[in-house]
Coordinates of C-alpha atoms in Angstrom, one line a residue:
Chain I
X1 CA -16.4 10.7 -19.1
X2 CA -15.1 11.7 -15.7
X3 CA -14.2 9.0 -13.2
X4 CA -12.9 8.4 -9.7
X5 CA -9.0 10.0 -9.2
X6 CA -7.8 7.4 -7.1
X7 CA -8.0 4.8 -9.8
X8 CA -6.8 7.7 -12.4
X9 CA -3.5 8.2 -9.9
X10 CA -3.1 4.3 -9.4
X11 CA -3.1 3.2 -13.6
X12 CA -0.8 6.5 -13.8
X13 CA 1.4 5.4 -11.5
X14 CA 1.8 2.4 -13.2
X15 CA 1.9 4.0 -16.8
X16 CA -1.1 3.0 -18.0
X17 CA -2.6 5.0 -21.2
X18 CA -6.0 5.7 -20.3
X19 CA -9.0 6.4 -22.8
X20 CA -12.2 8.2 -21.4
X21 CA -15.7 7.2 -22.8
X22 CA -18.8 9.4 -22.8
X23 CA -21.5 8.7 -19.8
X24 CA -25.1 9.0 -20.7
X25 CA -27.7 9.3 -17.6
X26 CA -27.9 6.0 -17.4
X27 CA -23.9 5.3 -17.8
X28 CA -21.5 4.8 -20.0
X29 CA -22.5 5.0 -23.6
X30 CA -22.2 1.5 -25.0
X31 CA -22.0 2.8 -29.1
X32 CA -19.1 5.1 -27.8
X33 CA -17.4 2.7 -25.7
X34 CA -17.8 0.1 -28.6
X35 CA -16.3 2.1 -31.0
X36 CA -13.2 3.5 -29.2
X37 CA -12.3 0.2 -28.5
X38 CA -12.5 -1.0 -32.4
X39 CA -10.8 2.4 -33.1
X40 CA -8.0 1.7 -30.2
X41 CA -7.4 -2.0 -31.3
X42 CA -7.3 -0.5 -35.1
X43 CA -4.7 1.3 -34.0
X44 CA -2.8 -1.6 -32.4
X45 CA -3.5 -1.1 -29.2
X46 CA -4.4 -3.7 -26.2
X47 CA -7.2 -2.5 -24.6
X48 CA -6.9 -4.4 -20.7
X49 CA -9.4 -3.7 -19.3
X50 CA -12.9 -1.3 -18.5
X51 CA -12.8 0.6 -15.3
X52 CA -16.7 1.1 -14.2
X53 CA -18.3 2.5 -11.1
X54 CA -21.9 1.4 -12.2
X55 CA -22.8 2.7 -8.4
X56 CA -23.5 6.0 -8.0
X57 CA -19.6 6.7 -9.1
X58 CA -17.6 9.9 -7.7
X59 CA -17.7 11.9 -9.0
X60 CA -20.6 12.3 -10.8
X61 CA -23.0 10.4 -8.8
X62 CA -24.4 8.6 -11.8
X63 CA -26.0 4.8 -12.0
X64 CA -25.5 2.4 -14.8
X65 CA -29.1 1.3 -15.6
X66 CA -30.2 -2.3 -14.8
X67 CA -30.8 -3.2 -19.0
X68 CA -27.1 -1.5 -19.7
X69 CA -25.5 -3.5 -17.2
X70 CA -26.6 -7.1 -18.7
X71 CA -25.1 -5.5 -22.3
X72 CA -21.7 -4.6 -20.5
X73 CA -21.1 -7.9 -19.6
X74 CA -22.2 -9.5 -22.5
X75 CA -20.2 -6.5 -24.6
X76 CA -16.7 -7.3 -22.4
X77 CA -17.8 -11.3 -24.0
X78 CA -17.6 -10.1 -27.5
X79 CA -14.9 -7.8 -27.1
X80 CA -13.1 -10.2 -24.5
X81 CA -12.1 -6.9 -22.5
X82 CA -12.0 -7.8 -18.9
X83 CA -14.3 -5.6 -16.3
X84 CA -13.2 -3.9 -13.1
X85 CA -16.4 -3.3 -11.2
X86 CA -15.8 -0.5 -8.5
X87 CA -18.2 -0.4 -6.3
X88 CA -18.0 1.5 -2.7
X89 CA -21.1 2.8 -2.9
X90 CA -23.5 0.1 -3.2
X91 CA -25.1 0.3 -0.4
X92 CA -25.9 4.1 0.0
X93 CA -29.1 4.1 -2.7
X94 CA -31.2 6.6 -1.7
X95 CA -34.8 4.9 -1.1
X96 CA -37.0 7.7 -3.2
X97 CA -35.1 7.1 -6.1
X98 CA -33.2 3.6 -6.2
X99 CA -34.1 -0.4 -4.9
X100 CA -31.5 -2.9 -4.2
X101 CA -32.1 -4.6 -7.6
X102 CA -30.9 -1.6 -9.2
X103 CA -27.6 -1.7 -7.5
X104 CA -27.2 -5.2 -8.1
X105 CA -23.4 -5.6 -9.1
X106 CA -22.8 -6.5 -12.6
X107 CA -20.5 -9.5 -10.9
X108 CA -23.4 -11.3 -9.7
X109 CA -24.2 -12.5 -13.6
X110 CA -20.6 -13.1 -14.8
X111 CA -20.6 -16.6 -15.3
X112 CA -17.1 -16.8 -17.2
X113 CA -14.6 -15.1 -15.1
X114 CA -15.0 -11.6 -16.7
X115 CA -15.0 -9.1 -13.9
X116 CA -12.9 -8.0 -11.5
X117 CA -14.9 -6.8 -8.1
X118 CA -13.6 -4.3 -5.8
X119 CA -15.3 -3.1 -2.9
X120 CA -14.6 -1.6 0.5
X121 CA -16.0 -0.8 4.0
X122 CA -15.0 2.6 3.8
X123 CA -18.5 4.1 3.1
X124 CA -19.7 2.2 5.7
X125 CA -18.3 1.0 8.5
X126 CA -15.4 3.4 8.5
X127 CA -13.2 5.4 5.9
X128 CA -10.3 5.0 8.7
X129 CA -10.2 1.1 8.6
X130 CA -8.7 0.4 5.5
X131 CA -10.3 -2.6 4.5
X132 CA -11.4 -3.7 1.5
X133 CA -12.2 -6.6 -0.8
X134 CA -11.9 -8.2 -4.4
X135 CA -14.1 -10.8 -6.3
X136 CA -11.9 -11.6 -8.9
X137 CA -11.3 -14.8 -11.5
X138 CA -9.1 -17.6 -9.4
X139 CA -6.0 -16.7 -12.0
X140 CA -6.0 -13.1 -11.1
X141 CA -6.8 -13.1 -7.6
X142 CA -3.8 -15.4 -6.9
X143 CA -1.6 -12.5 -8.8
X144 CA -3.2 -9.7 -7.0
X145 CA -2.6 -11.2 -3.7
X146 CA 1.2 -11.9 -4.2
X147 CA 1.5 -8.3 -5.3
X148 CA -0.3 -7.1 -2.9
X149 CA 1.7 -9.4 0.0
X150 CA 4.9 -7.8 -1.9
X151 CA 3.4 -4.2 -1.5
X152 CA 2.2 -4.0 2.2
X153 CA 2.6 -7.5 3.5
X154 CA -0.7 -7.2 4.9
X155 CA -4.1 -5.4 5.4
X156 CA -4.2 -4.3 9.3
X157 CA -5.1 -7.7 11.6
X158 CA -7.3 -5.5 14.2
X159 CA -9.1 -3.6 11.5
X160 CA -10.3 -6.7 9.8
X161 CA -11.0 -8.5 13.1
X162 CA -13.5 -5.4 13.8
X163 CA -14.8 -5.6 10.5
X164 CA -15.5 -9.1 10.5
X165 CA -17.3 -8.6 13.9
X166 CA -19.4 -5.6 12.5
X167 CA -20.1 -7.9 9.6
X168 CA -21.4 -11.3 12.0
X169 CA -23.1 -9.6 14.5
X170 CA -25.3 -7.8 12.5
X171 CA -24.2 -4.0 13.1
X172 CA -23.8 -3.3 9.5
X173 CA -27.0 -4.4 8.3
X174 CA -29.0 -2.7 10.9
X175 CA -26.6 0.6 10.4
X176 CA -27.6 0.8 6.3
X177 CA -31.0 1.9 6.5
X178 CA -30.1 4.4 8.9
X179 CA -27.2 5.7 6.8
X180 CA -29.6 5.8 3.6
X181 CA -31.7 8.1 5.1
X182 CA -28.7 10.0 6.6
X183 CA -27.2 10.8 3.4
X184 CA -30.4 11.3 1.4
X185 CA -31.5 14.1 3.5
X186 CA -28.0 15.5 2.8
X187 CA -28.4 15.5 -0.8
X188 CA -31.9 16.9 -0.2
X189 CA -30.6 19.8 1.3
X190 CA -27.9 20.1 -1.1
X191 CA -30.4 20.1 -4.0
X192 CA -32.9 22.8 -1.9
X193 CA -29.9 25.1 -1.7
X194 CA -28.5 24.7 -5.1
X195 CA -32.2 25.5 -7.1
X196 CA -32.7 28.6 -4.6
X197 CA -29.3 30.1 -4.9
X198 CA -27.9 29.1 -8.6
X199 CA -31.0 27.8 -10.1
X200 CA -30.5 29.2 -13.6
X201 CA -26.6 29.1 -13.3
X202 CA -26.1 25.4 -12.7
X203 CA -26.9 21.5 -13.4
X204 CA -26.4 18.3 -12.5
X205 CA -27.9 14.9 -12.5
X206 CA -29.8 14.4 -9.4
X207 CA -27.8 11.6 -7.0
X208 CA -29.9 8.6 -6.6
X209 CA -27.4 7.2 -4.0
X210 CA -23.6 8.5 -3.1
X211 CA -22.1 11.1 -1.7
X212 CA -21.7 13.4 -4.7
X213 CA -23.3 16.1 -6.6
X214 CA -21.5 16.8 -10.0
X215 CA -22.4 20.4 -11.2
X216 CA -21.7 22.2 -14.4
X217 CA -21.9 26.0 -14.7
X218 CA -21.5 28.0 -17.3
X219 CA -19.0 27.2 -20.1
X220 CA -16.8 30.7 -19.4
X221 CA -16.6 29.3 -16.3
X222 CA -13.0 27.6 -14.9
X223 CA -13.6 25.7 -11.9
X224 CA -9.9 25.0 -11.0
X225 CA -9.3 29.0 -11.9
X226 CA -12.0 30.1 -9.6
X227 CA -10.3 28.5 -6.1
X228 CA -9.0 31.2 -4.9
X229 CA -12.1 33.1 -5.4
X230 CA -13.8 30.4 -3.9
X231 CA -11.2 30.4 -0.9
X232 CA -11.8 34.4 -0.6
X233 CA -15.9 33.4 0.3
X234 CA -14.9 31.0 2.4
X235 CA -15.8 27.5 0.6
X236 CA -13.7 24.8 -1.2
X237 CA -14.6 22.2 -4.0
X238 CA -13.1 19.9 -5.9
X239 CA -12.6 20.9 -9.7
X240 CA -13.7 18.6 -12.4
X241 CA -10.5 18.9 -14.6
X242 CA -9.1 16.0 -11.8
X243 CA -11.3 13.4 -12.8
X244 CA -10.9 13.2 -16.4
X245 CA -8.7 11.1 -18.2
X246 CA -8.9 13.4 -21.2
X247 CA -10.6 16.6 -22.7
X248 CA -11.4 18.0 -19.3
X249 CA -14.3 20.0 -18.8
X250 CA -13.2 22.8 -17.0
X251 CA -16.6 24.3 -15.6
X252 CA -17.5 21.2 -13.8
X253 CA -17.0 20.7 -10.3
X254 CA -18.0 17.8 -7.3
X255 CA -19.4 19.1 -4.3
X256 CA -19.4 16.3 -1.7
X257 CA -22.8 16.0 0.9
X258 CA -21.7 13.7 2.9
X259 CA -19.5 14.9 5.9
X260 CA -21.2 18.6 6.6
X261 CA -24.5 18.8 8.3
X262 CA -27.6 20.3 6.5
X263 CA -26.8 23.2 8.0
X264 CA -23.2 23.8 6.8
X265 CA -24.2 22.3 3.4
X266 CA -26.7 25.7 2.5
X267 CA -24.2 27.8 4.0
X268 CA -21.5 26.2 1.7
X269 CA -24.1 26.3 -1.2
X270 CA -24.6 30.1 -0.3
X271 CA -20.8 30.8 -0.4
X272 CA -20.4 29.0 -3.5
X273 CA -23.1 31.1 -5.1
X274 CA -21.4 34.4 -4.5
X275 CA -18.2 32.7 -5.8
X276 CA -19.8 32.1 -9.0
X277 CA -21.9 35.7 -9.4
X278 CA -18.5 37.3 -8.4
X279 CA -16.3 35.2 -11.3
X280 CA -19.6 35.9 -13.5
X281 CA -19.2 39.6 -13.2
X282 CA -15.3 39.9 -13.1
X283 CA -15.2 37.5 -16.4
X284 CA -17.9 40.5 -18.0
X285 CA -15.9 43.0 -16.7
X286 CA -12.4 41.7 -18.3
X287 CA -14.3 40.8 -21.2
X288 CA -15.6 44.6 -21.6
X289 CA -11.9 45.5 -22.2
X290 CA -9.1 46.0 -19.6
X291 CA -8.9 49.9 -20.2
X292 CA -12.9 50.3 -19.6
X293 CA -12.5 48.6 -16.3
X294 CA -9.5 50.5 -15.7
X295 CA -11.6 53.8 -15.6
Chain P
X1 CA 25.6 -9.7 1.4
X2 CA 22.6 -10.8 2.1
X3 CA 19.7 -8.4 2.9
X4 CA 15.9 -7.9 3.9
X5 CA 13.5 -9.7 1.1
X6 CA 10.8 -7.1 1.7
X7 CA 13.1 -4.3 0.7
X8 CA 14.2 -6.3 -2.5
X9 CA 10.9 -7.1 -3.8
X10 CA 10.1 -3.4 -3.2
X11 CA 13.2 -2.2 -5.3
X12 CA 12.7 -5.1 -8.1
X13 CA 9.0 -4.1 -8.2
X14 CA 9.8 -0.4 -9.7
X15 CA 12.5 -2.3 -11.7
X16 CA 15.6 -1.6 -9.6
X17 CA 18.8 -2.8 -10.6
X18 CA 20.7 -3.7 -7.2
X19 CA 23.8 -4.6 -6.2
X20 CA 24.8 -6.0 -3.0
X21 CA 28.1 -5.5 -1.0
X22 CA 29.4 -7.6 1.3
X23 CA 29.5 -7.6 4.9
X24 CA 32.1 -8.4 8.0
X25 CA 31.2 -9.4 11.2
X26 CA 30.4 -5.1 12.4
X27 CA 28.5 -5.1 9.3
X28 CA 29.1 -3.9 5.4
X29 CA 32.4 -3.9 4.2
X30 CA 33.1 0.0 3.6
X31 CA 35.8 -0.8 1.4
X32 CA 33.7 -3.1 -0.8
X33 CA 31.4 -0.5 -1.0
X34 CA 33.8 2.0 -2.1
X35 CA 34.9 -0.2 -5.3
X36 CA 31.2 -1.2 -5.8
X37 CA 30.3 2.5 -5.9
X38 CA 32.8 4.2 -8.1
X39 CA 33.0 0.6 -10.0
X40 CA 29.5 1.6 -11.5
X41 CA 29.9 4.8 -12.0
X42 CA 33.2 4.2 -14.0
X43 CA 30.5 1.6 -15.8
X44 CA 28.5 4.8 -16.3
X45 CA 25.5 3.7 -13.6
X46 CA 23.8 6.1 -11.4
X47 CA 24.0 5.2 -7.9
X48 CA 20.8 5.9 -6.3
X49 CA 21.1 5.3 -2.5
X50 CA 22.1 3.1 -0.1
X51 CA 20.2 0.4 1.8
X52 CA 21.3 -0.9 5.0
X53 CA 19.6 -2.4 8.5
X54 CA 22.5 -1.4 10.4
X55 CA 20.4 -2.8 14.0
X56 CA 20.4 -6.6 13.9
X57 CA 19.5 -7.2 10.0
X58 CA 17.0 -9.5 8.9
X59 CA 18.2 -12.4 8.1
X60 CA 21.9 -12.0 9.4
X61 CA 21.0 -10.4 13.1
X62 CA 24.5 -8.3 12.8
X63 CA 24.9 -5.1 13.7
X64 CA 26.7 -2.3 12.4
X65 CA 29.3 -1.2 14.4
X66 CA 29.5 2.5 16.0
X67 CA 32.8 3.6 14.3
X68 CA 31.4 2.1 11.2
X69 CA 28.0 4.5 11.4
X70 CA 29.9 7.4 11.6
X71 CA 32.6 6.4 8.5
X72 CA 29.2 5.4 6.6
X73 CA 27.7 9.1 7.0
X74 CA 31.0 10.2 6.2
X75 CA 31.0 8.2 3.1
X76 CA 27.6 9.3 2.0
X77 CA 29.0 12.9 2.0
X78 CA 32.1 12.3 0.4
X79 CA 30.7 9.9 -2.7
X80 CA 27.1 12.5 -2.6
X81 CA 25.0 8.6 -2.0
X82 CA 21.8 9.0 -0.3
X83 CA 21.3 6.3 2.7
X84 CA 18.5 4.3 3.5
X85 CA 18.3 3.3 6.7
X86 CA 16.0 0.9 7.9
X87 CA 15.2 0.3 11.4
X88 CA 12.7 -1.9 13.0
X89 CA 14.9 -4.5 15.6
X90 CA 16.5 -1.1 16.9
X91 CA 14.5 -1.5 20.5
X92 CA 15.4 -5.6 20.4
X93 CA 18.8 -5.4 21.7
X94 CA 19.7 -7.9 23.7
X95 CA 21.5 -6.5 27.5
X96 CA 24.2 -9.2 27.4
X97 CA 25.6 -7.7 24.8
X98 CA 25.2 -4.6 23.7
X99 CA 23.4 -1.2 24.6
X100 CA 21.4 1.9 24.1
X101 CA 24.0 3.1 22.4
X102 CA 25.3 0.3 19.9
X103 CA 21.2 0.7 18.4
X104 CA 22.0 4.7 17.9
X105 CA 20.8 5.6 14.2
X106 CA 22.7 7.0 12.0
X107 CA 20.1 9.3 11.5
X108 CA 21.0 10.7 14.5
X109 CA 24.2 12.7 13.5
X110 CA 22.6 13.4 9.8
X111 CA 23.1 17.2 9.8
X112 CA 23.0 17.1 5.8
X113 CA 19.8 15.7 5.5
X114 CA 21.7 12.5 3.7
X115 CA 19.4 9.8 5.5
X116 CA 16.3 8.2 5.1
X117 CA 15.2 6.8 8.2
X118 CA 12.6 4.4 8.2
X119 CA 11.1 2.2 11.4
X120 CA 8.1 1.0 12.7
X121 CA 6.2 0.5 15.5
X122 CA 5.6 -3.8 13.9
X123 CA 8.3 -5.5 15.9
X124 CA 7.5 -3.9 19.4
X125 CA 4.1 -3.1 19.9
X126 CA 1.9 -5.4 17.1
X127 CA 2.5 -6.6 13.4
X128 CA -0.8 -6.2 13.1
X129 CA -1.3 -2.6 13.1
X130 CA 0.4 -1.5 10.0
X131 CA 1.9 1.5 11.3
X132 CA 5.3 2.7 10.5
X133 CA 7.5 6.0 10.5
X134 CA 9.8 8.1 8.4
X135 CA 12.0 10.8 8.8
X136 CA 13.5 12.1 5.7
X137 CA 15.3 15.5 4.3
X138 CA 11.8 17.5 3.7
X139 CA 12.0 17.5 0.0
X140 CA 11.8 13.9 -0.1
X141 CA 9.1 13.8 2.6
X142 CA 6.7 16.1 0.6
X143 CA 7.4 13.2 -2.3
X144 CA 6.8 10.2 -0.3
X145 CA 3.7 11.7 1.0
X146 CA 2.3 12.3 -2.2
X147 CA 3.7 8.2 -3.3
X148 CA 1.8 7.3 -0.2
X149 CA -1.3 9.0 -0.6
X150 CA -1.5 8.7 -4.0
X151 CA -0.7 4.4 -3.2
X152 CA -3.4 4.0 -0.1
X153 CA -4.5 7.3 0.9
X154 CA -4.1 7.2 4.2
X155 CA -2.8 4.7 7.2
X156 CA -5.4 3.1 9.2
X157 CA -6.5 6.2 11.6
X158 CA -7.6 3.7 14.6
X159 CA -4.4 1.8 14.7
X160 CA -2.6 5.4 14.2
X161 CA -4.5 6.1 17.7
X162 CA -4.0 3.0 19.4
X163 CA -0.4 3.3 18.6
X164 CA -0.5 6.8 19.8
X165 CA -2.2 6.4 23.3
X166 CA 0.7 3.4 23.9
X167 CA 3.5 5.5 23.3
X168 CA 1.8 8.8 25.1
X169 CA 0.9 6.4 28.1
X170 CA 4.3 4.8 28.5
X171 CA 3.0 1.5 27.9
X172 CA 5.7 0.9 24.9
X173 CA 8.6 2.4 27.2
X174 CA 7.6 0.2 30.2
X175 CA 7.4 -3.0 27.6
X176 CA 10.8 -3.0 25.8
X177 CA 13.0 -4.4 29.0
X178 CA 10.8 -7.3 28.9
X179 CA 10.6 -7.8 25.3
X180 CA 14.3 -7.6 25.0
X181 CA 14.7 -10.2 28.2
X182 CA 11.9 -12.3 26.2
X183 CA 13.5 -12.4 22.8
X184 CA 17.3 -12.7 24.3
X185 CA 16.0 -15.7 26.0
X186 CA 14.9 -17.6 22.5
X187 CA 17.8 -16.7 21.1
X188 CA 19.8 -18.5 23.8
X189 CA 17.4 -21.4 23.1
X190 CA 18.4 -21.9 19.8
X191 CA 21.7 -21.3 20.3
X192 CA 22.1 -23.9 23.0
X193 CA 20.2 -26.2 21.0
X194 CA 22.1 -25.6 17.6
X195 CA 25.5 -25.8 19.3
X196 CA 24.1 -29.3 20.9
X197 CA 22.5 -30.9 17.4
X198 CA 24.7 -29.6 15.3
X199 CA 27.5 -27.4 16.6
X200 CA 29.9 -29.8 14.0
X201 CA 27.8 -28.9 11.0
X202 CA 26.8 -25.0 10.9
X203 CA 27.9 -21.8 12.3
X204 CA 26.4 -18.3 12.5
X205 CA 27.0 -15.1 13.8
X206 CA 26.2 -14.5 17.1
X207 CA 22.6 -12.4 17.4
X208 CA 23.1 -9.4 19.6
X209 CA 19.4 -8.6 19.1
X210 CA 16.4 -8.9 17.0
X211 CA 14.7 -12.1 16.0
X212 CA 17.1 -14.2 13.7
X213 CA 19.4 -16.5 13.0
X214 CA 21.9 -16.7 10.1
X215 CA 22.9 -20.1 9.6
X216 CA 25.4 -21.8 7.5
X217 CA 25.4 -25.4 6.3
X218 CA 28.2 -27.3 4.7
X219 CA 28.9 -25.9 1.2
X220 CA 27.4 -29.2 -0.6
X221 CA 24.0 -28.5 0.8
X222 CA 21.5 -26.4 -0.6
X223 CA 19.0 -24.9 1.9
X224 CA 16.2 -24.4 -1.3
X225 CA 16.6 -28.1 -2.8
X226 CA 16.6 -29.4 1.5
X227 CA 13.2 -28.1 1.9
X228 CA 10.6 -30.6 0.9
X229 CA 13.0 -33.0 3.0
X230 CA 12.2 -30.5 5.7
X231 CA 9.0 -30.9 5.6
X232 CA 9.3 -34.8 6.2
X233 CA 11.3 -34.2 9.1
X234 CA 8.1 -31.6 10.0
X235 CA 10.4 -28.3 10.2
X236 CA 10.4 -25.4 7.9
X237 CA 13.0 -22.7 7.9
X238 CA 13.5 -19.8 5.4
X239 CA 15.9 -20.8 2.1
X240 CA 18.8 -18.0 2.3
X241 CA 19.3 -17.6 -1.5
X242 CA 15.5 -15.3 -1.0
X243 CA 18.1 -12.5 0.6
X244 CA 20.3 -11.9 -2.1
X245 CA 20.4 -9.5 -4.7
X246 CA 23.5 -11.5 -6.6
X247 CA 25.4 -14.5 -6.0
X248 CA 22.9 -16.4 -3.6
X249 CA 25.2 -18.5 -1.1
X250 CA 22.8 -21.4 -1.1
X251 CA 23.8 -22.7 1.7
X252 CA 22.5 -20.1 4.2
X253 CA 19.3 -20.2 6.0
X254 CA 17.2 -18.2 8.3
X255 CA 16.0 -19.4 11.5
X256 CA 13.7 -17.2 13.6
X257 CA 13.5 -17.6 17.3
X258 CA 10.8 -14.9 17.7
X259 CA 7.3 -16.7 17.4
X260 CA 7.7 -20.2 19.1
X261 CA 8.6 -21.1 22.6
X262 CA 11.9 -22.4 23.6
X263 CA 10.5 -26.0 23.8
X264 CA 9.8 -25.9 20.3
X265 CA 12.4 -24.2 19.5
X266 CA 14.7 -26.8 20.7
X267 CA 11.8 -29.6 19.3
X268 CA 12.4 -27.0 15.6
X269 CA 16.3 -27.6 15.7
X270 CA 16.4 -31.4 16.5
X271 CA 14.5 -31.4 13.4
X272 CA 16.7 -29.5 11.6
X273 CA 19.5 -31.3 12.3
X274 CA 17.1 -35.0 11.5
X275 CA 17.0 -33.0 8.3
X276 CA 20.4 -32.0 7.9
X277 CA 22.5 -35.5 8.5
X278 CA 20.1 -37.0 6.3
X279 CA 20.2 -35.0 3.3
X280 CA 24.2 -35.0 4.1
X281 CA 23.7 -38.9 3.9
X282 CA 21.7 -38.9 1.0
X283 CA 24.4 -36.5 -1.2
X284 CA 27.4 -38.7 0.2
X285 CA 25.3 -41.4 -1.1
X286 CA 24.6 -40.0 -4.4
X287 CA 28.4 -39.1 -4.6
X288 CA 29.7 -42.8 -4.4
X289 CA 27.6 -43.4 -7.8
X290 CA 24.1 -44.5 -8.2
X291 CA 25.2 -47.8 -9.1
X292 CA 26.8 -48.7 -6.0
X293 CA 23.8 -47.2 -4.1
X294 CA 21.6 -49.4 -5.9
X295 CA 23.1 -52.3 -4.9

């Protein structure tokens, strides 16, 4: 059900009604997405389009499996919904868990013009060149470049010019390997830390590519209350609640692994663990009664 | 009347409604704008802000005069209308006729925090590098910075430090006396040749900076409808009615002495002018009766 903020902020900014649909561990639950779109066009509603990240999506890391993907497009043909396939994170699979068939984008088979492709350099080459790039249907594409030309005239000249070069001369391709292995060993150590310190406090689907670990703890738990507790030990997260569209679960949080070093990343882990003990024990102590605590 | 396209597909894109005021040789007419104002707020509109490019406005080139900044301010405070002031010719002035302190922004004696001032480093150092400033009454700032983010995250952090390095250098100081020499001398180009091809048939105002020309053609020709005739005669130009926000003037067009040299400049305006007695021969033609014509 969660899903990447950026793209909640940009259809909120444009007053989009958004509907969430459950994820299973191999993505989004096709019976569920199904029926909320019946239920939503029962209701007299046009449904535009399906937002996926079928790529290890932020925030919870997860992977669309290769058999849902082939449904999903053939679903958006029954349904006519259009797809928009984000997908930053293709190349960062993790090579003990993932191949590049799995990653394959679920644009590669869409014969009729039925998804829209987004992808970017940002996980890459550099977050700090903003460039980025659509596959989309001719019809669209001509629309989304006049609006675009209307919103910023132009993506940077340079940035794409160093890009491009990055992209002929090779540099990229010989940099992914490298950066597979980079971030893998990140999650590794993420993973390590987490089972030692909170082991029996918290979950999450193990990351088979990404930058993200998405961890739930338990239900009395408020990840966006807990901040300033966090802040007190001395480590920040991101709290769930931001990356649903609706019915936020509130004991979830991301925990990024990809800018700190190993190092930093089981001292965060280790900070984050006597966040949780402390809200743990303060939440028994309030829930023992105010006046026994007072004592 | 007429004013920068960007800024009114920007405006019509969050459903704007604007209304232009029109504008004497030092710039907008204040009384105009006084009517305009309290005209729609008799009519029960909210008026929002403001826009003007008082430096050498795209597409006129005029400038707003320095007792006219200071009645504008004035007016802002007395009518409580927030002013947008866009900037990006202000370093383009040309030394023959006016200075340093003609270019002076409003901004600059904004003590009320009544001005938005917008610029950008586009015209001087590289349109390529898409950076650009703001400095607006804090509350607003802590908005637009949360538009912004929430729009593209962040500007491109490598041209932010190219940028950087050439102002910290000096390299954009030492620059501007020849970019003004080098813009001042296209200008007089285009002049020279205008007056010479077609001095009889358009006028415009005089640019005292920046990188445009306003140009008006006898009434009976529109500079839209001309254009595919243009392009016979191998010239383009830009259609004036694209400026407007009301009442187009459709015989207005922009000319831009920035980009080319000043031999095809001159090669640009004998062009123009193929293209202009033409289409003047063609309507005269069309006047005296088809029938005739025919003949």
């Amino acid at each position: 059900m969660p899903t990447y903020t950026g793209a909640i902020t940009a259809f909120r900014n444009v007053q989009a009604e958004m509907v969430g649909v459950r994820q299973e561990a191999d993505g989004i639950d096709l019976d569920a997405l199904d029926e909320t779109c019946q239920r939503l066009r029962r209701e007299g509603r046009r449904v535009k389009f399906l937002y996926v990240v079928p790529n290890f999506q932020n925030p919870t890391g997860l992977l669309i499996g290769r058999e849902k993907r082939r449904r999903l497009l053939d679903w958006s043909a029954t349904r006519d919904v259009l797809l928009v396939e984000d997908d930053p994170y293709r190349e960062i699979y993790f090579e003990d868990s993932a191949t590049e068939a799995d990653v394959r984008p679920i644009k590669a088979e869409d014969e009729d013009g039925r998804v829209v492709y987004l992808s970017s350099f940002s996980k890459t080459i550099a977050p700090g060149y903003r460039v980025a790039w659509m596959a989309a249907p001719p019809p669209l594409a001509v629309k989304f470049e006049m609006a675009k030309q209307a919103e910023d005239l132009l993506t940077g000249s340079f940035d794409q010019r160093v890009i491009y070069e990055a992209c002929r001369r090779g540099i990229l391709e010989r940099q992914l390997p490298m950066l597979r292995r980079y971030y893998q060993e990140k999650r590794d150590a993420m993973e390590a830390a987490l089972k030692d310190a909170l082991g029996d406090l918290v979950t999450w689907p193990a990351p088979k590519g990404g930058f993200f670990l998405w961890t739930t703890m338990p239900a009395q738990l408020d990840a966006e209350a807990m901040i300033p507790r966090a802040v007190e030990h001395g480590v920040v997260y991101v709290a769930g609640e931001a990356f649903f569209v609706n019915a936020p679960q509130t004991n979830t949080l991301r925990l990024s692994f990809s800018a700190p070093s190993a190092e930093r990343i089981r001292e965060g882990v280790a900070r984050l663990a006597s966040t949780i003990r402390a809200e743990l024990d303060s939440l028994s102590v309030r829930a023992e009664g105010p006046s026994r605590a007072a004592r």
